mmCIF file of C-alpha atoms and ligand atoms in Angstrom:
data_model
loop_
_atom_site.group_PDB
_atom_site.id
_atom_site.type_symbol
_atom_site.label_atom_id
_atom_site.label_comp_id
_atom_site.label_asym_id
_atom_site.label_seq_id
_atom_site.Cartn_x
_atom_site.Cartn_y
_atom_site.Cartn_z
ATOM 1 C CA UNK E 1 8.380 9.222 -14.652
ATOM 2 C CA UNK E 2 9.906 6.892 -17.210
ATOM 3 C CA UNK E 3 7.015 4.652 -18.199
ATOM 4 C CA UNK E 4 7.948 1.776 -20.467
ATOM 5 C CA UNK E 5 5.416 0.562 -23.032
ATOM 6 C CA UNK E 6 3.756 -2.343 -21.309
ATOM 7 C CA UNK E 7 1.817 -5.330 -22.511
ATOM 8 C CA UNK E 8 -1.074 -6.151 -20.222
ATOM 9 C CA UNK E 9 -0.204 -9.871 -20.476
ATOM 10 C CA UNK E 10 3.130 -9.325 -18.721
ATOM 11 C CA UNK E 11 3.325 -10.256 -15.046
ATOM 12 C CA UNK E 12 5.275 -7.813 -12.910
ATOM 13 C CA UNK E 13 6.557 -8.896 -9.537
ATOM 14 C CA UNK E 14 7.325 -6.188 -7.003
ATOM 15 C CA UNK E 15 8.604 -6.775 -3.492
ATOM 16 C CA UNK E 16 7.866 -5.483 -0.041
ATOM 17 C CA UNK E 17 11.175 -5.676 1.797
ATOM 18 C CA UNK E 18 10.519 -6.410 5.472
ATOM 19 C CA UNK E 19 13.172 -8.941 6.482
ATOM 20 C CA UNK E 20 11.452 -12.256 7.299
ATOM 21 C CA UNK E 21 8.052 -10.691 6.494
ATOM 22 C CA UNK E 22 8.988 -9.746 2.918
ATOM 23 C CA UNK E 23 6.560 -10.766 0.189
ATOM 24 C CA UNK E 24 5.891 -10.440 -3.526
ATOM 25 C CA UNK E 25 3.153 -8.414 -5.211
ATOM 26 C CA UNK E 26 2.154 -9.886 -8.572
ATOM 27 C CA UNK E 27 0.528 -7.519 -11.071
ATOM 28 C CA UNK E 28 -0.831 -8.913 -14.348
ATOM 29 C CA UNK E 29 -3.775 -10.100 -16.358
ATOM 30 C CA UNK E 30 -5.788 -13.282 -15.676
ATOM 31 C CA UNK E 31 -3.523 -14.357 -12.815
ATOM 32 C CA UNK E 32 -6.375 -15.843 -10.813
ATOM 33 C CA UNK E 33 -6.729 -19.058 -12.850
ATOM 34 C CA UNK E 34 -3.062 -19.853 -13.273
ATOM 35 C CA UNK E 35 -1.624 -22.532 -11.003
ATOM 36 C CA UNK E 36 1.748 -20.837 -11.386
ATOM 37 C CA UNK E 37 0.422 -17.774 -9.522
ATOM 38 C CA UNK E 38 0.005 -19.834 -6.350
ATOM 39 C CA UNK E 39 3.023 -22.129 -6.647
ATOM 40 C CA UNK E 40 5.350 -20.334 -4.233
ATOM 41 C CA UNK E 41 2.835 -20.206 -1.366
ATOM 42 C CA UNK E 42 3.606 -22.188 1.792
ATOM 43 C CA UNK E 43 2.007 -25.593 2.191
ATOM 44 C CA UNK E 44 -1.201 -25.655 4.229
ATOM 45 C CA UNK E 45 -3.682 -28.119 5.672
ATOM 46 C CA UNK E 46 -6.590 -26.048 4.366
ATOM 47 C CA UNK E 47 -7.101 -22.974 2.244
ATOM 48 C CA UNK E 48 -9.934 -20.684 3.377
ATOM 49 C CA UNK E 49 -11.233 -18.166 0.860
ATOM 50 C CA UNK E 50 -13.021 -15.204 2.437
ATOM 51 C CA UNK E 51 -15.074 -13.196 -0.024
ATOM 52 C CA UNK E 52 -18.435 -11.432 -0.175
ATOM 53 C CA UNK E 53 -21.845 -11.854 -1.786
ATOM 54 C CA UNK E 54 -20.971 -9.635 -4.761
ATOM 55 C CA UNK E 55 -17.523 -10.979 -5.584
ATOM 56 C CA UNK E 56 -18.374 -14.663 -5.020
ATOM 57 C CA UNK E 57 -20.527 -15.085 -8.164
ATOM 58 C CA UNK E 58 -17.843 -13.341 -10.246
ATOM 59 C CA UNK E 59 -14.554 -14.917 -9.171
ATOM 60 C CA UNK E 60 -14.966 -17.496 -6.397
ATOM 61 C CA UNK E 61 -15.261 -20.614 -8.544
ATOM 62 C CA UNK E 62 -12.177 -19.710 -10.567
ATOM 63 C CA UNK E 63 -10.093 -19.284 -7.436
ATOM 64 C CA UNK E 64 -11.578 -22.306 -5.688
ATOM 65 C CA UNK E 65 -10.862 -24.528 -8.707
ATOM 66 C CA UNK E 66 -7.221 -23.564 -9.001
ATOM 67 C CA UNK E 67 -6.586 -23.687 -5.234
ATOM 68 C CA UNK E 68 -8.134 -27.168 -5.097
ATOM 69 C CA UNK E 69 -5.237 -28.324 -7.257
ATOM 70 C CA UNK E 70 -2.773 -26.870 -4.776
ATOM 71 C CA UNK E 71 -4.254 -27.527 -1.284
ATOM 72 C CA UNK E 72 -5.895 -30.648 0.252
ATOM 73 C CA UNK E 73 -9.079 -28.767 1.277
ATOM 74 C CA UNK E 74 -10.581 -25.437 0.256
ATOM 75 C CA UNK E 75 -13.228 -23.800 2.476
ATOM 76 C CA UNK E 76 -15.234 -20.693 1.667
ATOM 77 C CA UNK E 77 -16.635 -17.899 3.863
ATOM 78 C CA UNK E 78 -19.014 -15.465 2.158
ATOM 79 C CA UNK E 79 -19.565 -12.178 4.005
ATOM 80 C CA UNK E 80 -22.298 -9.607 3.470
ATOM 81 C CA UNK E 81 -21.125 -6.787 1.202
ATOM 82 C CA UNK E 82 -20.459 -3.279 2.441
ATOM 83 C CA UNK E 83 -18.412 -0.963 4.621
ATOM 84 C CA UNK E 84 -21.225 -1.048 7.149
ATOM 85 C CA UNK E 85 -20.372 -4.726 7.801
ATOM 86 C CA UNK E 86 -16.701 -4.027 8.550
ATOM 87 C CA UNK E 87 -17.297 -4.657 12.249
ATOM 88 C CA UNK E 88 -17.007 -7.103 15.156
ATOM 89 C CA UNK E 89 -20.122 -9.047 14.214
ATOM 90 C CA UNK E 90 -18.848 -9.891 10.739
ATOM 91 C CA UNK E 91 -15.382 -10.661 12.048
ATOM 92 C CA UNK E 92 -16.947 -13.120 14.469
ATOM 93 C CA UNK E 93 -18.587 -14.985 11.552
ATOM 94 C CA UNK E 94 -15.104 -15.543 10.074
ATOM 95 C CA UNK E 95 -13.869 -16.994 13.380
ATOM 96 C CA UNK E 96 -17.050 -19.124 13.591
ATOM 97 C CA UNK E 97 -16.302 -20.617 10.156
ATOM 98 C CA UNK E 98 -12.608 -21.222 10.943
ATOM 99 C CA UNK E 99 -13.541 -23.114 14.097
ATOM 100 C CA UNK E 100 -16.420 -25.019 12.461
ATOM 101 C CA UNK E 101 -13.988 -26.218 9.772
ATOM 102 C CA UNK E 102 -11.456 -27.204 12.471
ATOM 103 C CA UNK E 103 -8.846 -24.937 10.915
ATOM 104 C CA UNK E 104 -5.449 -25.383 12.497
ATOM 105 C CA UNK E 105 -2.300 -23.251 12.564
ATOM 106 C CA UNK E 106 -1.333 -24.432 9.087
ATOM 107 C CA UNK E 107 -4.421 -22.858 7.533
ATOM 108 C CA UNK E 108 -3.816 -20.362 4.722
ATOM 109 C CA UNK E 109 -6.455 -17.664 4.310
ATOM 110 C CA UNK E 110 -7.255 -15.843 1.054
ATOM 111 C CA UNK E 111 -8.967 -12.434 0.937
ATOM 112 C CA UNK E 112 -10.836 -12.317 -2.377
ATOM 113 C CA UNK E 113 -12.466 -8.922 -2.805
ATOM 114 C CA UNK E 114 -12.035 -5.232 -2.131
ATOM 115 C CA UNK E 115 -10.541 -3.416 0.817
ATOM 116 C CA UNK E 116 -13.353 -4.337 3.193
ATOM 117 C CA UNK E 117 -12.831 -8.082 2.676
ATOM 118 C CA UNK E 118 -9.046 -7.589 2.681
ATOM 119 C CA UNK E 119 -8.932 -5.580 5.924
ATOM 120 C CA UNK E 120 -11.256 -7.984 7.746
ATOM 121 C CA UNK E 121 -9.618 -11.177 6.473
ATOM 122 C CA UNK E 122 -6.195 -9.826 7.378
ATOM 123 C CA UNK E 123 -7.358 -8.953 10.883
ATOM 124 C CA UNK E 124 -8.994 -12.372 11.290
ATOM 125 C CA UNK E 125 -5.736 -14.015 10.125
ATOM 126 C CA UNK E 126 -3.742 -11.875 12.594
ATOM 127 C CA UNK E 127 -5.954 -12.995 15.497
ATOM 128 C CA UNK E 128 -6.878 -16.601 14.714
ATOM 129 C CA UNK E 129 -4.678 -18.871 16.851
ATOM 130 C CA UNK E 130 -2.514 -15.748 17.309
ATOM 131 C CA UNK E 131 -1.763 -15.621 13.618
ATOM 132 C CA UNK E 132 -2.145 -17.728 10.486
ATOM 133 C CA UNK E 133 -0.767 -16.688 7.085
ATOM 134 C CA UNK E 134 -2.979 -14.974 4.519
ATOM 135 C CA UNK E 135 -2.915 -13.932 0.873
ATOM 136 C CA UNK E 136 -4.453 -10.763 -0.546
ATOM 137 C CA UNK E 137 -6.339 -11.211 -3.826
ATOM 138 C CA UNK E 138 -7.645 -7.666 -4.360
ATOM 139 C CA UNK E 139 -10.406 -7.224 -6.942
ATOM 140 C CA UNK E 140 -11.044 -3.468 -6.693
ATOM 141 C CA UNK E 141 -8.758 -0.746 -7.989
ATOM 142 C CA UNK E 142 -8.529 0.734 -4.504
ATOM 143 C CA UNK E 143 -7.505 -2.584 -3.008
ATOM 144 C CA UNK E 144 -4.946 -3.284 -5.756
ATOM 145 C CA UNK E 145 -3.220 0.090 -5.429
ATOM 146 C CA UNK E 146 -3.459 0.535 -1.688
ATOM 147 C CA UNK E 147 -5.290 -1.570 0.873
ATOM 148 C CA UNK E 148 -3.929 -5.018 -0.042
ATOM 149 C CA UNK E 149 -0.327 -3.849 0.270
ATOM 150 C CA UNK E 150 1.352 -2.950 3.534
ATOM 151 C CA UNK E 151 -0.353 -5.029 6.208
ATOM 152 C CA UNK E 152 -2.849 -2.619 7.730
ATOM 153 C CA UNK E 153 -5.807 -4.747 8.783
ATOM 154 C CA UNK E 154 -8.827 -4.040 10.938
ATOM 155 C CA UNK E 155 -12.429 -3.019 11.403
ATOM 156 C CA UNK E 156 -14.358 0.185 12.086
ATOM 157 C CA UNK E 157 -15.745 1.366 15.422
ATOM 158 C CA UNK E 158 -18.886 3.519 15.365
ATOM 159 C CA UNK E 159 -16.770 6.346 16.794
ATOM 160 C CA UNK E 160 -13.835 6.020 14.424
ATOM 161 C CA UNK E 161 -12.726 4.524 11.139
ATOM 162 C CA UNK E 162 -10.288 1.547 11.217
ATOM 163 C CA UNK E 163 -9.791 2.085 14.942
ATOM 164 C CA UNK E 164 -9.468 -1.597 15.866
ATOM 165 C CA UNK E 165 -6.822 -3.560 14.010
ATOM 166 C CA UNK E 166 -3.305 -4.862 13.611
ATOM 167 C CA UNK E 167 -0.281 -4.514 11.381
ATOM 168 C CA UNK E 168 -0.147 -7.963 9.840
ATOM 169 C CA UNK E 169 1.513 -8.603 6.495
ATOM 170 C CA UNK E 170 0.170 -11.025 3.881
ATOM 171 C CA UNK E 171 2.481 -13.664 2.420
ATOM 172 C CA UNK E 172 1.614 -12.642 -1.151
ATOM 173 C CA UNK E 173 -0.523 -10.101 -3.027
ATOM 174 C CA UNK E 174 -2.031 -11.007 -6.397
ATOM 175 C CA UNK E 175 -3.437 -8.109 -8.445
ATOM 176 C CA UNK E 176 -5.334 -9.636 -11.355
ATOM 177 C CA UNK E 177 -6.013 -6.581 -13.535
ATOM 178 C CA UNK E 178 -8.777 -8.282 -15.503
ATOM 179 C CA UNK E 179 -11.024 -8.275 -12.395
ATOM 180 C CA UNK E 180 -11.174 -4.486 -12.619
ATOM 181 C CA UNK E 181 -13.337 -4.701 -15.740
ATOM 182 C CA UNK E 182 -16.412 -5.759 -13.719
ATOM 183 C CA UNK E 183 -16.172 -2.967 -11.136
ATOM 184 C CA UNK E 184 -19.078 -0.504 -11.024
ATOM 185 C CA UNK E 185 -18.043 2.962 -12.300
ATOM 186 C CA UNK E 186 -18.446 4.575 -8.896
ATOM 187 C CA UNK E 187 -16.114 2.034 -7.292
ATOM 188 C CA UNK E 188 -13.600 2.422 -10.088
ATOM 189 C CA UNK E 189 -13.511 6.197 -9.559
ATOM 190 C CA UNK E 190 -13.079 5.665 -5.827
ATOM 191 C CA UNK E 191 -9.953 3.617 -6.611
ATOM 192 C CA UNK E 192 -8.596 6.378 -8.820
ATOM 193 C CA UNK E 193 -8.554 8.669 -5.776
ATOM 194 C CA UNK E 194 -5.899 6.459 -4.170
ATOM 195 C CA UNK E 195 -3.934 6.315 -7.437
ATOM 196 C CA UNK E 196 -3.967 10.121 -7.688
ATOM 197 C CA UNK E 197 -2.862 10.337 -4.027
ATOM 198 C CA UNK E 198 0.611 8.983 -4.825
ATOM 199 C CA UNK E 199 1.361 11.894 -7.163
ATOM 200 C CA UNK E 200 1.293 14.967 -4.900
ATOM 201 C CA UNK E 201 2.908 13.157 -1.940
ATOM 202 C CA UNK E 202 5.696 11.263 -3.700
ATOM 203 C CA UNK E 203 6.013 11.517 -7.469
ATOM 204 C CA UNK E 204 5.016 14.609 -9.456
ATOM 205 C CA UNK E 205 6.025 12.850 -12.707
ATOM 206 C CA UNK E 206 3.462 10.154 -11.928
ATOM 207 C CA UNK E 207 0.900 12.890 -11.244
ATOM 208 C CA UNK E 208 1.614 14.342 -14.694
ATOM 209 C CA UNK E 209 1.322 10.836 -16.205
ATOM 210 C CA UNK E 210 -2.079 10.345 -14.523
ATOM 211 C CA UNK E 211 -3.230 13.730 -15.796
ATOM 212 C CA UNK E 212 -2.150 12.798 -19.339
ATOM 213 C CA UNK E 213 -3.786 9.347 -19.195
ATOM 214 C CA UNK E 214 -6.948 10.090 -17.223
ATOM 215 C CA UNK E 215 -9.181 9.405 -20.238
ATOM 216 C CA UNK E 216 -7.457 6.032 -20.851
ATOM 217 C CA UNK E 217 -7.820 5.183 -17.175
ATOM 218 C CA UNK E 218 -11.502 6.115 -17.168
ATOM 219 C CA UNK E 219 -11.967 3.778 -20.140
ATOM 220 C CA UNK E 220 -10.094 1.055 -18.191
ATOM 221 C CA UNK E 221 -7.618 0.708 -20.984
ATOM 222 C CA UNK E 222 -5.501 -2.338 -19.916
ATOM 223 C CA UNK E 223 -2.054 -0.817 -20.542
ATOM 224 C CA UNK E 224 -2.930 2.342 -18.618
ATOM 225 C CA UNK E 225 -4.349 0.264 -15.752
ATOM 226 C CA UNK E 226 -1.229 -1.879 -15.634
ATOM 227 C CA UNK E 227 1.024 1.175 -15.356
ATOM 228 C CA UNK E 228 -1.184 2.835 -12.725
ATOM 229 C CA UNK E 229 -1.404 -0.265 -10.525
ATOM 230 C CA UNK E 230 2.272 -1.107 -10.901
ATOM 231 C CA UNK E 231 3.555 2.414 -10.119
ATOM 232 C CA UNK E 232 1.134 2.815 -7.190
ATOM 233 C CA UNK E 233 2.299 -0.508 -5.729
ATOM 234 C CA UNK E 234 5.942 0.468 -6.269
ATOM 235 C CA UNK E 235 5.453 3.672 -4.294
ATOM 236 C CA UNK E 236 3.466 1.969 -1.575
ATOM 237 C CA UNK E 237 6.067 -0.805 -1.340
ATOM 238 C CA UNK E 238 8.892 1.734 -1.017
ATOM 239 C CA UNK E 239 7.095 3.667 1.723
ATOM 240 C CA UNK E 240 6.008 0.580 3.696
ATOM 241 C CA UNK E 241 9.433 -1.042 3.383
ATOM 242 C CA UNK E 242 10.925 2.117 4.935
ATOM 243 C CA UNK E 243 8.334 2.566 7.698
ATOM 244 C CA UNK E 244 6.099 -0.449 8.239
ATOM 245 C CA UNK E 245 4.427 0.744 11.453
ATOM 246 C CA UNK E 246 3.936 4.375 10.557
ATOM 247 C CA UNK E 247 6.420 5.892 12.927
ATOM 248 C CA UNK E 248 7.016 8.646 10.366
ATOM 249 C CA UNK E 249 7.112 8.434 6.577
ATOM 250 C CA UNK E 250 4.128 6.083 6.144
ATOM 251 C CA UNK E 251 1.769 8.775 7.444
ATOM 252 C CA UNK E 252 2.100 10.539 4.062
ATOM 253 C CA UNK E 253 -0.109 7.796 2.606
ATOM 254 C CA UNK E 254 -2.925 9.350 4.622
ATOM 255 C CA UNK E 255 -3.029 12.456 2.428
ATOM 256 C CA UNK E 256 -6.707 13.475 2.277
ATOM 257 C CA UNK E 257 -7.654 10.842 4.854
ATOM 258 C CA UNK E 258 -8.043 13.100 7.897
ATOM 259 C CA UNK E 259 -10.832 15.079 6.222
ATOM 260 C CA UNK E 260 -11.969 11.928 4.404
ATOM 261 C CA UNK E 261 -12.403 9.834 7.536
ATOM 262 C CA UNK E 262 -14.492 12.667 9.051
ATOM 263 C CA UNK E 263 -16.751 12.539 5.978
ATOM 264 C CA UNK E 264 -17.080 8.745 6.196
ATOM 265 C CA UNK E 265 -17.788 8.648 9.933
ATOM 266 C CA UNK E 266 -19.902 11.830 9.893
ATOM 267 C CA UNK E 267 -22.125 10.679 7.028
ATOM 268 C CA UNK E 268 -22.340 7.090 8.363
ATOM 269 C CA UNK E 269 -20.073 4.364 6.960
ATOM 270 C CA UNK E 270 -21.008 3.428 3.407
ATOM 271 C CA UNK E 271 -22.823 6.660 2.491
ATOM 272 C CA UNK E 272 -19.658 8.006 0.875
ATOM 273 C CA UNK E 273 -17.219 5.437 -0.492
ATOM 274 C CA UNK E 274 -13.799 5.524 1.152
ATOM 275 C CA UNK E 275 -12.147 6.643 -2.104
ATOM 276 C CA UNK E 276 -14.757 9.354 -2.650
ATOM 277 C CA UNK E 277 -14.152 10.719 0.833
ATOM 278 C CA UNK E 278 -10.375 10.588 0.258
ATOM 279 C CA UNK E 279 -10.714 12.381 -3.105
ATOM 280 C CA UNK E 280 -12.692 15.218 -1.559
ATOM 281 C CA UNK E 281 -10.404 15.139 1.481
ATOM 282 C CA UNK E 282 -7.352 15.613 -0.769
ATOM 283 C CA UNK E 283 -8.875 18.818 -2.158
ATOM 284 C CA UNK E 284 -9.485 20.021 1.410
ATOM 285 C CA UNK E 285 -5.939 19.071 2.457
ATOM 286 C CA UNK E 286 -4.552 20.877 -0.609
ATOM 287 C CA UNK E 287 -6.589 23.974 0.312
ATOM 288 C CA UNK E 288 -5.226 23.781 3.850
ATOM 289 C CA UNK E 289 -1.694 23.417 2.446
ATOM 290 C CA UNK E 290 -2.301 26.591 0.433
ATOM 291 C CA UNK E 291 -3.744 28.388 3.464
ATOM 292 C CA UNK E 292 -0.601 27.395 5.401
ATOM 293 C CA UNK E 293 1.546 29.009 2.672
ATOM 294 C CA UNK E 294 2.979 25.707 1.426
ATOM 295 C CA UNK E 295 1.229 25.210 -1.922
ATOM 296 C CA UNK E 296 0.569 27.470 -4.884
ATOM 297 C CA UNK E 297 -3.113 28.103 -5.690
ATOM 298 C CA UNK E 298 -2.609 26.725 -9.234
ATOM 299 C CA UNK E 299 -1.703 23.330 -7.754
ATOM 300 C CA UNK E 300 -4.919 23.262 -5.748
ATOM 301 C CA UNK E 301 -6.917 24.086 -8.882
ATOM 302 C CA UNK E 302 -5.126 21.400 -10.912
ATOM 303 C CA UNK E 303 -5.700 18.731 -8.261
ATOM 304 C CA UNK E 304 -9.369 19.723 -8.010
ATOM 305 C CA UNK E 305 -9.734 19.397 -11.811
ATOM 306 C CA UNK E 306 -8.020 16.001 -11.871
ATOM 307 C CA UNK E 307 -10.213 14.615 -9.088
ATOM 308 C CA UNK E 308 -13.279 15.894 -10.933
ATOM 309 C CA UNK E 309 -12.127 14.198 -14.169
ATOM 310 C CA UNK E 310 -11.808 10.950 -12.228
ATOM 311 C CA UNK E 311 -15.568 11.138 -11.649
ATOM 312 C CA UNK E 312 -15.222 11.894 -7.940
ATOM 313 C CA UNK E 313 -17.240 14.324 -5.797
ATOM 314 C CA UNK E 314 -15.374 17.546 -5.072
ATOM 315 C CA UNK E 315 -17.761 19.339 -2.719
ATOM 316 C CA UNK E 316 -17.683 18.229 0.906
ATOM 317 C CA UNK E 317 -20.966 17.255 2.574
ATOM 318 C CA UNK E 318 -22.263 19.249 5.551
ATOM 319 C CA UNK E 319 -22.068 17.126 8.675
ATOM 320 C CA UNK E 320 -24.207 19.607 10.609
ATOM 321 C CA UNK E 321 -25.997 22.885 9.934
ATOM 322 C CA UNK E 322 -24.518 26.368 10.355
ATOM 323 C CA UNK E 323 -21.313 26.881 12.336
ATOM 324 C CA UNK E 324 -21.712 23.402 13.824
ATOM 325 C CA UNK E 325 -20.543 21.950 10.509
ATOM 326 C CA UNK E 326 -16.875 22.793 11.086
ATOM 327 C CA UNK E 327 -17.206 21.705 14.720
ATOM 328 C CA UNK E 328 -18.607 18.333 13.596
ATOM 329 C CA UNK E 329 -15.645 17.806 11.225
ATOM 330 C CA UNK E 330 -13.178 18.830 13.925
ATOM 331 C CA UNK E 331 -14.686 16.490 16.468
ATOM 332 C CA UNK E 332 -14.457 13.516 14.074
ATOM 333 C CA UNK E 333 -10.903 14.486 13.138
ATOM 334 C CA UNK E 334 -9.773 14.514 16.770
ATOM 335 C CA UNK E 335 -10.172 10.713 16.895
ATOM 336 C CA UNK E 336 -7.926 10.295 13.826
ATOM 337 C CA UNK E 337 -5.021 7.913 14.510
ATOM 338 C CA UNK E 338 -2.508 10.623 13.627
ATOM 339 C CA UNK E 339 -3.850 12.926 16.368
ATOM 340 C CA UNK E 340 -1.546 13.397 19.357
ATOM 341 C CA UNK E 341 -2.864 14.595 22.725
ATOM 342 C CA UNK E 342 -6.040 15.763 20.975
ATOM 343 C CA UNK E 343 -4.122 17.851 18.382
ATOM 344 C CA UNK E 344 -5.133 16.932 14.842
ATOM 345 C CA UNK E 345 -2.244 16.399 12.442
ATOM 346 C CA UNK E 346 -2.706 16.732 8.704
ATOM 347 C CA UNK E 347 -0.709 15.463 5.764
ATOM 348 C CA UNK E 348 0.029 18.686 3.882
ATOM 349 C CA UNK E 349 1.822 19.006 0.554
ATOM 350 C CA UNK E 350 4.204 21.493 -0.965
ATOM 351 C CA UNK E 351 5.077 22.627 -4.482
ATOM 352 C CA UNK E 352 8.117 20.323 -4.615
ATOM 353 C CA UNK E 353 5.955 17.199 -4.299
ATOM 354 C CA UNK E 354 6.837 16.543 -0.660
ATOM 355 C CA UNK E 355 4.339 15.698 2.068
ATOM 356 C CA UNK E 356 4.588 16.911 5.682
ATOM 357 C CA UNK E 357 2.724 15.906 8.850
ATOM 358 C CA UNK E 358 1.615 19.150 10.531
ATOM 359 C CA UNK E 359 -0.911 20.669 12.889
ATOM 360 C CA UNK E 360 -2.906 23.706 11.793
ATOM 361 C CA UNK E 361 -4.916 26.293 13.740
ATOM 362 C CA UNK E 362 -8.544 25.180 14.192
ATOM 363 C CA UNK E 363 -9.721 28.525 12.801
ATOM 364 C CA UNK E 364 -7.868 27.928 9.519
ATOM 365 C CA UNK E 365 -9.135 24.341 9.293
ATOM 366 C CA UNK E 366 -12.683 25.598 9.929
ATOM 367 C CA UNK E 367 -12.304 28.139 7.093
ATOM 368 C CA UNK E 368 -11.203 25.364 4.713
ATOM 369 C CA UNK E 369 -14.136 23.177 5.775
ATOM 370 C CA UNK E 370 -16.616 25.994 5.201
ATOM 371 C CA UNK E 371 -15.070 26.906 1.829
ATOM 372 C CA UNK E 372 -15.262 23.225 0.774
ATOM 373 C CA UNK E 373 -18.781 22.324 2.021
ATOM 374 C CA UNK E 374 -22.079 22.695 0.201
HETATM 375 P P1 NAD V 401 -15.099 -2.563 -0.981
HETATM 376 O O1 NAD V 401 -14.267 -3.612 -0.430
HETATM 377 O O2 NAD V 401 -16.368 -2.215 -0.277
HETATM 378 O O3 NAD V 401 -15.425 -2.913 -2.502
HETATM 379 C C1 NAD V 401 -16.212 -2.032 -3.253
HETATM 380 C C2 NAD V 401 -17.420 -2.731 -3.890
HETATM 381 O O4 NAD V 401 -16.994 -3.403 -5.059
HETATM 382 C C3 NAD V 401 -18.085 -3.755 -3.018
HETATM 383 O O5 NAD V 401 -19.477 -3.723 -3.253
HETATM 384 C C4 NAD V 401 -17.504 -5.064 -3.552
HETATM 385 O O6 NAD V 401 -18.320 -6.176 -3.296
HETATM 386 C C5 NAD V 401 -17.428 -4.765 -5.017
HETATM 387 N N1 NAD V 401 -16.424 -5.489 -5.793
HETATM 388 C C6 NAD V 401 -15.195 -5.864 -5.406
HETATM 389 N N2 NAD V 401 -14.522 -6.354 -6.457
HETATM 390 C C7 NAD V 401 -15.344 -6.301 -7.514
HETATM 391 C C8 NAD V 401 -15.204 -6.635 -8.885
HETATM 392 N N3 NAD V 401 -14.049 -7.057 -9.382
HETATM 393 N N4 NAD V 401 -16.270 -6.466 -9.700
HETATM 394 C C9 NAD V 401 -17.440 -5.969 -9.208
HETATM 395 N N5 NAD V 401 -17.615 -5.607 -7.932
HETATM 396 C C10 NAD V 401 -16.577 -5.763 -7.101
HETATM 397 O O7 NAD V 401 -14.307 -1.182 -1.105
HETATM 398 P P2 NAD V 401 -12.804 -0.819 -1.512
HETATM 399 O O8 NAD V 401 -12.889 0.521 -2.105
HETATM 400 O O9 NAD V 401 -12.152 -1.901 -2.259
HETATM 401 O O10 NAD V 401 -12.073 -0.724 -0.100
HETATM 402 C C11 NAD V 401 -12.441 0.235 0.851
HETATM 403 C C12 NAD V 401 -11.977 -0.233 2.203
HETATM 404 O O11 NAD V 401 -10.560 -0.352 2.202
HETATM 405 C C13 NAD V 401 -12.319 0.715 3.320
HETATM 406 O O12 NAD V 401 -12.825 -0.009 4.402
HETATM 407 C C14 NAD V 401 -10.996 1.339 3.685
HETATM 408 O O13 NAD V 401 -10.921 1.741 5.025
HETATM 409 C C15 NAD V 401 -10.043 0.239 3.377
HETATM 410 N N6 NAD V 401 -8.679 0.670 3.103
HETATM 411 C C16 NAD V 401 -7.684 0.025 3.759
HETATM 412 C C17 NAD V 401 -6.380 0.379 3.503
HETATM 413 C C18 NAD V 401 -5.264 -0.390 4.150
HETATM 414 O O14 NAD V 401 -4.114 0.016 4.054
HETATM 415 N N7 NAD V 401 -5.557 -1.503 4.773
HETATM 416 C C19 NAD V 401 -6.075 1.396 2.583
HETATM 417 C C20 NAD V 401 -7.127 2.022 1.934
HETATM 418 C C21 NAD V 401 -8.428 1.651 2.203
HETATM 419 N N1 LIG V 402 -3.521 3.490 3.253
HETATM 420 C C1 LIG V 402 -2.585 4.040 4.148
HETATM 421 C C2 LIG V 402 -1.519 3.083 4.566
HETATM 422 O O1 LIG V 402 -1.500 1.951 4.151
HETATM 423 O O2 LIG V 402 -0.679 3.443 5.321
#
């Protein structure tokens, strides 16, 4: 990967190319307060900022102030914080607020927060009056490198992660890198899992760059963050532009997610962070790739070491005792969105840095689960 020296004050604009649903992704420092950041947005009767109880005290006033200069009215909806609230009840409170404020079709919604706020706000925007535009203002690393880009929106069902939702693209994504400085360490590490993900599935040079700069990333060094967010968004934009609705290629972005979603659902949403579950799930998927004869053992070891250096858990939790553990994983994985006619499909990787969507024998998957669990 040819990484140019980068000043963190530079604003980079990337593009998702989706015909009339194309949009820019802005990546830079202190973008939130600048009127210029919001200048190209469509006009609106009201702006509605959806955020949560943790992010509101940190960034809401800054966004509200600048948007007040741009839109006639600015309303605010503050949600409770946590994956456990990514559900129908919370979604309903967004609709309640939109109706109480008499929001019409020319309302522009803003998702200010991490992936939970982004996924729910996007889904609310997709549904309200059959669709109003929305802007993603991601404030976690995970949301900046993954969830805010690409238009997957939705909520969890107790029986399956992100099972209810819609593909609905934002009109703009604004990644203000300076917001990442206030993230708790655990959340920051969870975001690194999704950064690492892009390496083995798409860009081995980027994987080598991450390996070389992991210490800088862990120290949240602004130049390293800027490169990581920009390259991750570039890859995500390329994949989504080629396959918006996941009829093929986009499934590679779910590397580690099949095992990861089983961990999240099996442990109860919120017990493991999404990024933590994905990090551990990537190790399991790499082990399965090795067991399927696709990946050299050294690559599995290297990925394991990198995920550990990112401060992420590398040992899978037991979802049930004894032999039931593998059965519990398998039963959660059968409701994965990639499953077809009950057959689980995994994103597996090879030594050339390519990802493949494949089924694997349950017995082999069970061996990997047992070898990976405490
Ligand atoms: P999150 O939204 O729960 O945010 C993590 C925590 O950080 C929360 O407590 C939040 O309040 C807090 N926070 C946010 N910004 C902060 C800041 N700047 N400073 C301090 N605290 C801050 O979690 P997440 O990791 O951002 O997102 C995970 C969610 O994203 C999951 O629900 C997952 O399913 C979803 N996701 C969606 C996609 C997609 O394509 N739509 C992709 C990946 C993940
Ligand atoms: N995070 C997976 C996707 O956007 O497709």
